[in-house]
Amino acid sequence: MSKHHGSAVISRPKELPGPKGLPFVGSLFQWKGPKTNLAWTQQFGDIYRVKMGSRTLVYLNSLDLVEIYLEGSNGELFLDRPAGPAAIAQGLLFGSGNAWKKNKHALMEALQVRSFVESMEDAIQSELKIVIKILNSRCNRQVKIGDVMLHACANVIPGLMLGESLPEESTQRREIGQVALNMEGSDLSSILTQISLRHPKLRLPLSKLFFRDIPDIHESSRILQRLLRAWIRRARNDLLSSAPLAQAPESNQELLQSLIDLFFGGVTSTLSALEFTLMYLSKNPEMQQTAQEEIDRVVEGNGGRLTWSLKDQMPFIQACIIEGLRLGAVTPSTLPHIATVDTEIEGYAIPRGTFVMGGIYSLHYDPRAYIDAERFQPQRHLTDKGQITPPKCFRPYGVGARRCVGEQMAGMQLFLYTTSILRHYTIQPTDDTLAPAMETYLRVVHRLKDFKCVLLKRF
Ligand code: HEM
């Protein structure tokens, strides 16, 4: 495999393999979700191209290729995102160029500030109190735990930004709940969503015409902007006084959009990863018991308090979360990393503007890295002495400079939610959950279709 990578088009390019598509639509109708990408990897190899409408997407499906071309200095050639409608184009997820670099740097720095990390845990612990109260009232019958956790994942973000949790019955909390439901329901890849993003007045007529509930992303954005302006006003004198974010004017549209992207990027992804982990644990009672014993032992040794600082004492739980993230592959591919120059990958010409995707699903199910890749086996991430070993072929948070900004926040939520739920309850599967493979769907993220379980109180 070539380790060299130039920015000029090679003289006699090879043709990239990939599925034959139909004229105009390409492979749009062949693609049935992440499993199709895995099947294409098996058929065409570690690099292939797919035509989707007028676009060409190039997938990199081995860790070698991803590391060589999308990380390190080569990754700088694939930094842009697709130009989206103005409502989402200026922030972190879909921003490009210098504006994106500046905002990403500012946010990454802010997220490292110690007081911010501490506030993060406070915000999560406050949400957990509400979660446990609600779940206590829903024990011994089927519960769609994702409906409860969606609100927790969404409200952690304003809790963090405002420095305190939104009161349980507050209007703001209800508004955030609505925003979270809107985000969960939006499919940014759907043509109807794209049209209604560009022409908001068409949203309702299109919803009626196609019998679809097209979420009002503009309204969500307005609600979030109002909350965020209040936060920036406070943050300037308080929480983030040392961070570059604090100096930005609160009317700064790029900054606002970047903060809104924390909701778009962070809520359903964390929720989905949590659901996958809980679902697999409910199907594997022995592993669930091992996890509970580990939690009980460590928490009891800590005076009954469950905190983020206990994470390193719970390798089995960590391994379960890693395995849930691996199998769930909640973002089955990275977002597009767009070539900013004409270049090449492995001798294949990659014209400027090509969408290059890290094939996360193919990496996570790579049979060269994992025996029985589709099985939930947390032990595969543990050494003989029961210590965590860095997982192979594992990139749930994407790659290179465009990697997720929320990894630490997601990690903290996944740890505290999973451990608290298992400390309080034993999770029993329903008949649907026991089926060999549960149905999933892909909108903003890859999610279990209808994960329900029964919670039995432990104490
Ligand atoms: C388990 C939870 C999460 C997963 C699996 C996840 C995964 C990802 C992935 C795969 C990307 C694209 C990276 C790429 O294109 O290479 C991404 C980007 C992003 N994520 Fe996350 N994410 C999670 C949680 C969060 C959270 C909690 C936040 C914020 C609070 C967040 C904010 C973002 C943002 C802003 C970006 C855009 C980064 C950029 O383009 O520079 N994510 N995430």
Short mmCIF file of C-alpha atoms and ligand atoms in Angstrom, two decimals:
data_model
loop_
_atom_site.label_atom_id
_atom_site.label_comp_id
_atom_site.label_asym_id
_atom_site.label_seq_id
_atom_site.Cartn_x
_atom_site.Cartn_y
_atom_site.Cartn_z
CA MET A 1 0.00 0.00 0.00
CA SER A 2 1.37 3.38 -1.01
CA LYS A 3 2.32 5.69 1.85
CA HIS A 4 2.86 8.62 -0.51
CA HIS A 5 0.24 11.03 -1.33
CA GLY A 6 0.53 13.94 -3.71
CA SER A 7 -1.74 16.80 -4.57
CA ALA A 8 -1.43 16.39 -8.35
CA VAL A 9 -3.65 14.13 -10.45
CA ILE A 10 -1.73 11.03 -11.48
CA SER A 11 -1.04 10.67 -15.21
CA ARG A 12 -2.93 7.41 -15.92
CA PRO A 13 -5.55 6.95 -13.24
CA LYS A 14 -7.11 3.55 -12.58
CA GLU A 15 -10.85 3.33 -12.43
CA LEU A 16 -12.33 2.96 -8.98
CA PRO A 17 -14.42 -0.19 -8.45
CA GLY A 18 -17.95 0.15 -7.17
CA PRO A 19 -21.58 -0.80 -7.78
CA LYS A 20 -23.08 -0.12 -11.17
CA GLY A 21 -25.78 2.47 -10.73
CA LEU A 22 -28.69 3.62 -12.86
CA PRO A 23 -28.47 6.77 -15.01
CA PHE A 24 -29.17 9.98 -13.01
CA VAL A 25 -29.91 8.27 -9.66
CA GLY A 26 -26.76 6.13 -9.44
CA SER A 27 -27.00 3.61 -6.58
CA LEU A 28 -29.59 5.58 -4.62
CA PHE A 29 -32.11 2.72 -4.65
CA GLN A 30 -29.57 -0.09 -4.13
CA TRP A 31 -28.45 1.38 -0.84
CA LYS A 32 -30.43 -0.09 2.07
CA GLY A 33 -28.37 1.19 4.98
CA PRO A 34 -24.94 0.48 6.48
CA LYS A 35 -25.14 -3.25 5.75
CA THR A 36 -25.11 -2.41 2.05
CA ASN A 37 -21.82 -0.56 2.58
CA LEU A 38 -20.39 -3.62 4.31
CA ALA A 39 -21.54 -5.85 1.44
CA TRP A 40 -19.90 -3.46 -1.06
CA THR A 41 -16.68 -3.55 0.97
CA GLN A 42 -16.74 -7.35 0.76
CA GLN A 43 -17.43 -7.19 -2.98
CA PHE A 44 -15.19 -4.30 -4.09
CA GLY A 45 -12.51 -4.07 -1.39
CA ASP A 46 -11.07 -1.44 0.89
CA ILE A 47 -11.73 1.43 -1.46
CA TYR A 48 -14.73 1.81 -3.73
CA ARG A 49 -16.87 4.55 -5.18
CA VAL A 50 -20.64 4.89 -5.14
CA LYS A 51 -22.62 7.24 -7.30
CA MET A 52 -25.57 8.84 -5.49
CA GLY A 53 -27.46 11.06 -7.91
CA SER A 54 -24.88 13.41 -9.39
CA ARG A 55 -22.42 12.87 -6.52
CA THR A 56 -19.54 10.44 -6.28
CA LEU A 57 -18.74 9.14 -2.80
CA VAL A 58 -15.44 7.35 -2.24
CA TYR A 59 -15.42 5.02 0.79
CA LEU A 60 -12.23 4.04 2.64
CA ASN A 61 -12.86 0.80 4.49
CA SER A 62 -9.63 -0.22 6.19
CA LEU A 63 -7.91 1.41 9.12
CA ASP A 64 -4.71 1.72 7.05
CA LEU A 65 -6.42 3.74 4.35
CA VAL A 66 -8.28 5.92 6.81
CA GLU A 67 -5.12 6.65 8.80
CA ILE A 68 -2.99 7.35 5.74
CA TYR A 69 -5.40 9.55 3.84
CA LEU A 70 -7.81 11.15 6.30
CA GLU A 71 -5.63 11.61 9.35
CA GLY A 72 -2.35 13.50 9.82
CA SER A 73 -1.09 15.90 7.18
CA ASN A 74 -2.82 14.12 4.27
CA GLY A 75 -6.12 14.66 6.02
CA GLU A 76 -5.64 18.41 5.45
CA LEU A 77 -6.48 17.79 1.79
CA PHE A 78 -9.93 16.48 2.74
CA LEU A 79 -11.21 19.04 5.18
CA ASP A 80 -14.32 20.56 3.65
CA ARG A 81 -17.95 19.59 4.04
CA PRO A 82 -20.77 19.85 1.49
CA ALA A 83 -22.19 23.36 1.19
CA GLY A 84 -25.58 23.18 2.85
CA PRO A 85 -28.43 25.65 3.21
CA ALA A 86 -27.56 28.80 5.17
CA ALA A 87 -29.37 27.51 8.27
CA ILE A 88 -26.71 24.86 8.83
CA ALA A 89 -23.76 25.89 6.67
CA GLN A 90 -21.88 28.18 9.00
CA GLY A 91 -21.25 26.00 12.00
CA LEU A 92 -19.06 23.06 12.88
CA LEU A 93 -20.77 20.10 11.27
CA PHE A 94 -21.14 21.61 7.80
CA GLY A 95 -18.79 24.59 7.98
CA SER A 96 -15.68 24.71 5.82
CA GLY A 97 -12.48 26.73 5.44
CA ASN A 98 -11.09 29.21 7.94
CA ALA A 99 -14.38 29.98 9.67
CA TRP A 100 -14.78 26.30 10.57
CA LYS A 101 -11.15 26.06 11.73
CA LYS A 102 -11.56 29.07 14.03
CA ASN A 103 -14.82 27.83 15.56
CA LYS A 104 -13.59 24.29 16.00
CA HIS A 105 -10.43 25.46 17.70
CA ALA A 106 -12.42 27.72 20.04
CA LEU A 107 -14.87 25.01 20.97
CA MET A 108 -12.23 22.32 21.46
CA GLU A 109 -10.37 24.68 23.77
CA ALA A 110 -13.52 25.50 25.72
CA LEU A 111 -14.33 21.82 26.17
CA GLN A 112 -10.91 21.24 27.74
CA VAL A 113 -11.33 23.91 30.44
CA ARG A 114 -11.43 22.13 33.80
CA SER A 115 -14.42 23.98 35.13
CA PHE A 116 -16.27 23.07 31.97
CA VAL A 117 -15.49 19.37 32.43
CA GLU A 118 -16.69 19.57 36.03
CA SER A 119 -19.87 21.34 34.94
CA MET A 120 -20.35 18.58 32.40
CA GLU A 121 -20.49 15.98 35.13
CA ASP A 122 -22.80 18.17 37.25
CA ALA A 123 -25.15 18.60 34.29
CA ILE A 124 -25.21 14.83 33.64
CA GLN A 125 -25.72 13.97 37.32
CA SER A 126 -28.65 16.44 37.51
CA GLU A 127 -30.26 14.82 34.50
CA LEU A 128 -29.73 11.41 36.07
CA LYS A 129 -31.75 12.38 39.13
CA ILE A 130 -34.71 13.17 36.87
CA VAL A 131 -34.15 10.03 34.79
CA ILE A 132 -34.13 7.71 37.81
CA LYS A 133 -37.29 9.33 39.19
CA ILE A 134 -39.09 8.76 35.89
CA LEU A 135 -37.75 5.22 35.43
CA ASN A 136 -38.70 4.27 39.00
CA SER A 137 -42.29 4.98 38.06
CA ARG A 138 -42.06 2.75 34.98
CA CYS A 139 -40.58 -0.45 36.43
CA ASN A 140 -41.98 -3.96 35.80
CA ARG A 141 -43.57 -3.11 32.46
CA GLN A 142 -42.30 -2.43 28.98
CA VAL A 143 -40.56 0.91 28.72
CA LYS A 144 -39.06 2.64 25.71
CA ILE A 145 -36.02 3.79 27.59
CA GLY A 146 -34.85 5.90 24.62
CA ASP A 147 -37.84 8.24 25.06
CA VAL A 148 -36.71 9.04 28.60
CA MET A 149 -33.03 9.25 27.75
CA LEU A 150 -33.62 11.50 24.72
CA HIS A 151 -34.63 14.30 27.09
CA ALA A 152 -31.63 13.67 29.31
CA CYS A 153 -29.16 13.73 26.41
CA ALA A 154 -30.75 16.93 25.06
CA ASN A 155 -30.98 18.76 28.38
CA VAL A 156 -27.41 18.07 29.37
CA ILE A 157 -26.27 20.59 26.77
CA PRO A 158 -28.22 23.64 28.05
CA GLY A 159 -27.48 22.44 31.59
CA LEU A 160 -23.82 22.66 30.73
CA MET A 161 -24.05 25.97 28.93
CA LEU A 162 -26.24 27.75 31.44
CA GLY A 163 -24.22 26.41 34.35
CA GLU A 164 -27.29 24.83 35.95
CA SER A 165 -29.94 22.34 34.88
CA LEU A 166 -33.21 23.60 33.52
CA PRO A 167 -35.92 23.09 36.18
CA GLU A 168 -37.98 19.94 35.65
CA GLU A 169 -41.25 21.64 34.76
CA SER A 170 -39.81 24.73 33.01
CA THR A 171 -40.92 26.02 29.60
CA GLN A 172 -37.32 25.95 28.43
CA ARG A 173 -37.08 22.27 29.26
CA ARG A 174 -40.25 21.57 27.31
CA GLU A 175 -38.85 23.56 24.39
CA ILE A 176 -35.61 21.62 24.44
CA GLY A 177 -37.66 18.40 24.51
CA GLN A 178 -39.45 19.57 21.37
CA VAL A 179 -36.15 20.47 19.71
CA ALA A 180 -34.78 17.02 20.59
CA LEU A 181 -37.82 15.30 19.07
CA ASN A 182 -37.49 17.45 15.95
CA MET A 183 -33.86 16.52 15.60
CA GLU A 184 -34.57 12.87 16.14
CA GLY A 185 -37.20 13.05 13.42
CA SER A 186 -35.12 14.96 10.88
CA ASP A 187 -33.39 13.26 8.05
CA LEU A 188 -30.92 15.73 6.56
CA SER A 189 -30.33 13.44 3.59
CA SER A 190 -34.03 13.52 2.64
CA ILE A 191 -34.91 15.69 -0.33
CA LEU A 192 -38.08 16.89 1.44
CA THR A 193 -36.03 18.05 4.44
CA GLN A 194 -33.56 19.80 2.15
CA ILE A 195 -36.35 21.62 0.27
CA SER A 196 -38.03 22.73 3.48
CA LEU A 197 -34.69 23.92 4.86
CA ARG A 198 -34.22 26.13 1.81
CA HIS A 199 -37.89 27.18 1.55
CA PRO A 200 -39.41 27.07 5.04
CA LYS A 201 -42.87 28.03 3.76
CA LEU A 202 -43.04 24.78 1.78
CA ARG A 203 -42.62 22.58 4.87
CA LEU A 204 -46.30 22.27 5.79
CA PRO A 205 -47.64 21.87 2.22
CA LEU A 206 -44.97 19.21 1.55
CA SER A 207 -45.81 17.42 4.80
CA LYS A 208 -49.46 17.25 3.74
CA LEU A 209 -48.71 16.28 0.15
CA PHE A 210 -46.38 13.39 1.10
CA PHE A 211 -48.12 12.40 4.38
CA ARG A 212 -44.84 12.97 6.20
CA ASP A 213 -44.11 14.91 9.33
CA ILE A 214 -41.20 17.07 8.17
CA PRO A 215 -39.61 18.48 11.35
CA ASP A 216 -39.30 22.26 11.60
CA ILE A 217 -35.55 22.64 11.83
CA HIS A 218 -35.80 26.45 11.54
CA GLU A 219 -38.03 26.60 14.60
CA SER A 220 -35.62 24.35 16.51
CA SER A 221 -32.79 26.61 15.45
CA ARG A 222 -34.68 29.72 16.65
CA ILE A 223 -35.35 28.17 20.06
CA LEU A 224 -31.75 27.16 20.44
CA GLN A 225 -30.44 30.54 19.33
CA ARG A 226 -32.51 32.26 22.01
CA LEU A 227 -31.18 29.93 24.72
CA LEU A 228 -27.64 30.17 23.46
CA ARG A 229 -27.59 33.96 23.38
CA ALA A 230 -28.49 33.90 27.07
CA TRP A 231 -25.70 31.44 27.69
CA ILE A 232 -23.05 33.43 25.82
CA ARG A 233 -24.04 36.52 27.83
CA ARG A 234 -23.42 34.63 31.07
CA ALA A 235 -20.40 32.71 29.90
CA ARG A 236 -18.50 35.88 29.13
CA ASN A 237 -18.19 36.83 32.80
CA ASP A 238 -18.28 33.41 34.28
CA LEU A 239 -17.79 29.88 33.06
CA LEU A 240 -15.59 30.45 30.04
CA SER A 241 -13.91 33.72 30.87
CA SER A 242 -10.58 32.36 29.68
CA ALA A 243 -11.80 30.71 26.50
CA PRO A 244 -11.90 32.32 23.06
CA LEU A 245 -15.63 31.61 22.87
CA ALA A 246 -16.25 34.07 25.65
CA GLN A 247 -14.84 36.93 23.60
CA ALA A 248 -17.11 36.34 20.61
CA PRO A 249 -20.09 38.66 20.27
CA GLU A 250 -23.35 36.93 21.11
CA SER A 251 -24.75 37.96 17.73
CA ASN A 252 -21.97 36.01 15.98
CA GLN A 253 -23.92 33.72 13.68
CA GLU A 254 -21.09 31.24 13.16
CA LEU A 255 -20.63 30.83 16.86
CA LEU A 256 -24.34 30.33 17.41
CA GLN A 257 -24.50 27.76 14.65
CA SER A 258 -21.49 25.94 16.07
CA LEU A 259 -23.20 25.71 19.44
CA ILE A 260 -26.43 24.58 17.81
CA ASP A 261 -24.38 21.85 16.16
CA LEU A 262 -23.65 20.46 19.60
CA PHE A 263 -27.34 19.55 19.67
CA PHE A 264 -27.43 18.28 16.12
CA GLY A 265 -24.21 16.30 16.53
CA GLY A 266 -24.51 15.24 20.13
CA VAL A 267 -27.99 14.23 21.19
CA THR A 268 -29.24 11.33 19.09
CA SER A 269 -25.73 9.94 18.60
CA THR A 270 -25.16 9.57 22.34
CA LEU A 271 -28.70 8.29 22.83
CA SER A 272 -28.31 5.67 20.14
CA ALA A 273 -24.96 4.42 21.45
CA LEU A 274 -26.53 4.07 24.90
CA GLU A 275 -29.50 2.13 23.53
CA PHE A 276 -27.25 -0.30 21.66
CA THR A 277 -25.22 -1.01 24.81
CA LEU A 278 -28.32 -1.48 26.97
CA MET A 279 -29.96 -3.66 24.33
CA TYR A 280 -26.94 -6.00 24.11
CA LEU A 281 -26.67 -6.20 27.90
CA SER A 282 -30.36 -7.03 28.18
CA LYS A 283 -29.84 -9.91 25.73
CA ASN A 284 -26.80 -11.17 27.63
CA PRO A 285 -27.83 -11.56 31.29
CA GLU A 286 -24.51 -13.07 32.39
CA MET A 287 -22.59 -10.11 31.06
CA GLN A 288 -25.11 -7.78 32.63
CA GLN A 289 -24.52 -9.47 35.96
CA THR A 290 -20.74 -9.18 35.61
CA ALA A 291 -21.19 -5.47 34.86
CA GLN A 292 -23.48 -4.99 37.85
CA GLU A 293 -21.06 -6.77 40.18
CA GLU A 294 -18.26 -4.51 39.00
CA ILE A 295 -20.39 -1.37 39.50
CA ASP A 296 -21.61 -2.47 42.96
CA ARG A 297 -18.10 -3.26 44.17
CA VAL A 298 -16.59 0.03 43.00
CA VAL A 299 -19.52 2.24 44.03
CA GLU A 300 -19.74 0.68 47.47
CA GLY A 301 -16.01 1.27 47.87
CA ASN A 302 -16.70 4.92 47.09
CA GLY A 303 -19.31 5.50 49.80
CA GLY A 304 -22.19 4.73 47.42
CA ARG A 305 -21.35 7.59 45.01
CA LEU A 306 -21.15 6.91 41.31
CA THR A 307 -18.86 9.41 39.64
CA TRP A 308 -16.88 9.80 36.41
CA SER A 309 -13.64 9.50 38.39
CA LEU A 310 -14.46 5.79 38.96
CA LYS A 311 -14.31 4.98 35.26
CA ASP A 312 -10.82 3.46 35.30
CA GLN A 313 -11.84 1.07 38.05
CA MET A 314 -14.55 -0.37 35.82
CA PRO A 315 -12.84 -1.93 32.80
CA PHE A 316 -15.67 -4.36 32.09
CA ILE A 317 -18.22 -1.56 31.81
CA GLN A 318 -15.84 0.38 29.59
CA ALA A 319 -15.47 -2.69 27.38
CA CYS A 320 -19.28 -3.01 27.15
CA ILE A 321 -19.59 0.63 26.07
CA ILE A 322 -16.84 0.23 23.48
CA GLU A 323 -18.55 -2.90 22.15
CA GLY A 324 -21.91 -1.08 21.99
CA LEU A 325 -20.27 1.76 20.05
CA ARG A 326 -18.54 -0.70 17.74
CA LEU A 327 -21.61 -2.75 16.89
CA GLY A 328 -24.03 0.18 16.87
CA ALA A 329 -21.74 2.22 14.59
CA VAL A 330 -24.16 5.04 15.26
CA THR A 331 -22.61 7.13 12.52
CA PRO A 332 -21.97 4.32 10.04
CA SER A 333 -19.66 6.50 7.98
CA THR A 334 -17.93 9.77 8.72
CA LEU A 335 -19.57 12.87 7.35
CA PRO A 336 -18.14 13.70 3.92
CA HIS A 337 -14.52 14.85 3.97
CA ILE A 338 -14.37 16.80 0.70
CA ALA A 339 -11.19 16.90 -1.38
CA THR A 340 -10.05 20.53 -1.48
CA VAL A 341 -7.61 19.89 -4.39
CA ASP A 342 -7.29 17.41 -7.26
CA THR A 343 -5.43 14.51 -5.70
CA GLU A 344 -5.15 10.71 -5.61
CA ILE A 345 -5.71 7.83 -3.24
CA GLU A 346 -3.92 4.53 -3.86
CA GLY A 347 -3.38 5.49 -7.50
CA TYR A 348 -7.02 6.43 -8.08
CA ALA A 349 -7.68 9.98 -9.21
CA ILE A 350 -9.74 11.97 -6.72
CA PRO A 351 -10.90 15.20 -8.32
CA ARG A 352 -11.39 18.27 -6.13
CA GLY A 353 -14.88 18.24 -4.63
CA THR A 354 -15.10 14.42 -4.30
CA PHE A 355 -16.81 13.25 -1.10
CA VAL A 356 -14.42 10.92 0.75
CA MET A 357 -16.01 8.92 3.55
CA GLY A 358 -14.41 6.89 6.32
CA GLY A 359 -16.36 3.61 6.26
CA ILE A 360 -16.90 3.32 10.02
CA TYR A 361 -19.36 0.41 9.73
CA SER A 362 -16.94 -1.57 7.56
CA LEU A 363 -14.09 -0.87 10.00
CA HIS A 364 -16.15 -1.95 12.99
CA TYR A 365 -17.23 -5.20 11.32
CA ASP A 366 -13.87 -5.92 9.66
CA PRO A 367 -13.33 -9.70 9.90
CA ARG A 368 -9.56 -9.13 9.76
CA ALA A 369 -9.78 -7.29 13.08
CA TYR A 370 -12.63 -9.14 14.80
CA ILE A 371 -13.50 -12.82 15.09
CA ASP A 372 -17.31 -13.19 14.98
CA ALA A 373 -17.48 -9.47 14.34
CA GLU A 374 -21.27 -9.32 14.67
CA ARG A 375 -21.28 -10.77 18.20
CA PHE A 376 -21.37 -8.67 21.36
CA GLN A 377 -18.18 -9.69 23.15
CA PRO A 378 -16.90 -6.99 25.52
CA GLN A 379 -14.11 -9.35 26.59
CA ARG A 380 -12.41 -8.79 23.24
CA HIS A 381 -11.39 -5.35 24.51
CA LEU A 382 -9.84 -6.71 27.72
CA THR A 383 -6.41 -8.20 28.36
CA ASP A 384 -6.00 -11.52 30.22
CA LYS A 385 -5.64 -9.44 33.39
CA GLY A 386 -8.97 -7.76 32.74
CA GLN A 387 -7.52 -4.39 31.73
CA ILE A 388 -8.85 -2.37 28.81
CA THR A 389 -6.85 -2.74 25.63
CA PRO A 390 -7.28 -0.06 22.93
CA PRO A 391 -9.83 -1.40 20.47
CA LYS A 392 -8.66 -2.22 16.98
CA CYS A 393 -10.26 -0.80 13.86
CA PHE A 394 -12.44 1.47 15.93
CA ARG A 395 -13.35 4.99 14.87
CA PRO A 396 -16.86 5.72 16.19
CA TYR A 397 -16.07 9.44 16.46
CA GLY A 398 -14.73 9.87 12.95
CA VAL A 399 -11.26 10.75 11.80
CA GLY A 400 -8.64 13.46 11.44
CA ALA A 401 -9.25 17.15 11.93
CA ARG A 402 -12.98 16.73 11.33
CA ARG A 403 -13.28 14.28 14.17
CA CYS A 404 -16.14 14.71 16.64
CA VAL A 405 -15.80 17.50 19.21
CA GLY A 406 -18.06 15.75 21.68
CA GLU A 407 -16.14 12.54 22.35
CA GLN A 408 -15.39 13.35 25.97
CA MET A 409 -18.92 14.54 26.65
CA ALA A 410 -20.39 11.47 24.97
CA GLY A 411 -17.99 9.19 26.87
CA MET A 412 -18.96 10.73 30.20
CA GLN A 413 -22.66 10.46 29.45
CA LEU A 414 -22.38 6.87 28.24
CA PHE A 415 -20.46 5.86 31.34
CA LEU A 416 -22.68 7.63 33.87
CA TYR A 417 -25.98 6.66 32.22
CA THR A 418 -25.03 3.02 31.69
CA THR A 419 -23.63 2.53 35.18
CA SER A 420 -26.49 4.37 36.93
CA ILE A 421 -29.14 2.43 35.06
CA LEU A 422 -27.44 -0.89 35.82
CA ARG A 423 -26.90 0.06 39.46
CA HIS A 424 -30.62 0.74 39.90
CA TYR A 425 -32.19 -1.82 37.60
CA THR A 426 -31.81 -5.18 35.95
CA ILE A 427 -32.72 -4.82 32.30
CA GLN A 428 -34.87 -7.60 30.91
CA PRO A 429 -35.32 -8.04 27.17
CA THR A 430 -38.69 -8.17 25.45
CA ASP A 431 -39.45 -10.84 22.83
CA ASP A 432 -38.55 -8.33 20.08
CA THR A 433 -35.17 -7.68 21.64
CA LEU A 434 -34.47 -11.40 21.77
CA ALA A 435 -34.86 -11.74 17.99
CA PRO A 436 -31.50 -12.59 16.39
CA ALA A 437 -31.10 -9.12 14.88
CA MET A 438 -33.16 -6.11 15.82
CA GLU A 439 -34.32 -3.75 13.11
CA THR A 440 -32.44 -0.47 12.83
CA TYR A 441 -32.93 2.70 10.81
CA LEU A 442 -30.70 5.52 9.67
CA ARG A 443 -31.71 9.16 9.83
CA VAL A 444 -29.28 11.55 11.41
CA VAL A 445 -27.74 8.51 13.11
CA HIS A 446 -28.09 4.73 13.05
CA ARG A 447 -30.66 3.73 15.69
CA LEU A 448 -32.48 0.69 16.94
CA LYS A 449 -35.99 0.80 15.55
CA ASP A 450 -38.07 0.08 18.59
CA PHE A 451 -35.98 -0.83 21.59
CA LYS A 452 -38.14 -1.64 24.58
CA CYS A 453 -37.18 -3.42 27.77
CA VAL A 454 -38.49 -4.14 31.26
CA LEU A 455 -36.68 -2.63 34.24
CA LEU A 456 -36.64 -4.55 37.53
CA LYS A 457 -35.65 -2.54 40.55
CA ARG A 458 -32.55 -3.98 42.24
CA PHE A 459 -32.76 -2.44 45.70
C1 HEM B 1 -21.64 8.45 20.95
C2 HEM B 1 -21.76 9.70 20.60
C3 HEM B 1 -21.18 10.34 19.36
C4 HEM B 1 -20.71 9.75 18.21
C5 HEM B 1 -20.64 8.28 17.87
C6 HEM B 1 -20.29 10.83 17.34
C7 HEM B 1 -19.75 10.64 16.07
C8 HEM B 1 -19.35 11.67 15.23
C9 HEM B 1 -18.81 11.48 13.91
C10 HEM B 1 -18.55 10.14 13.23
C11 HEM B 1 -18.57 12.70 13.40
C12 HEM B 1 -18.01 13.01 12.00
C13 HEM B 1 -16.50 12.99 12.02
C14 HEM B 1 -15.89 12.94 10.66
O1 HEM B 1 -16.49 13.40 9.68
O2 HEM B 1 -14.78 12.39 10.53
C15 HEM B 1 -18.94 13.68 14.39
C16 HEM B 1 -18.81 15.04 14.23
C17 HEM B 1 -19.24 15.95 15.15
N1 HEM B 1 -19.79 15.68 16.39
FE1 HEM B 1 -20.06 13.88 17.22
N2 HEM B 1 -20.51 12.02 17.97
C18 HEM B 1 -21.04 11.76 19.21
C19 HEM B 1 -21.36 12.69 20.18
C20 HEM B 1 -21.23 14.05 20.04
C21 HEM B 1 -21.50 15.01 21.08
C22 HEM B 1 -21.94 14.67 22.51
C23 HEM B 1 -21.31 16.24 20.52
C24 HEM B 1 -21.43 17.59 21.13
C25 HEM B 1 -21.85 17.88 22.30
C26 HEM B 1 -20.91 16.04 19.14
C27 HEM B 1 -20.64 17.05 18.24
C28 HEM B 1 -20.10 16.86 16.98
C29 HEM B 1 -19.73 17.96 16.09
C30 HEM B 1 -19.93 19.44 16.36
C31 HEM B 1 -19.16 17.38 14.94
C32 HEM B 1 -18.59 18.10 13.73
C33 HEM B 1 -17.07 18.18 13.81
C34 HEM B 1 -16.46 18.79 12.57
O3 HEM B 1 -17.00 18.65 11.48
O4 HEM B 1 -15.38 19.37 12.69
N3 HEM B 1 -20.88 14.69 18.89
N4 HEM B 1 -19.43 13.03 15.52
#
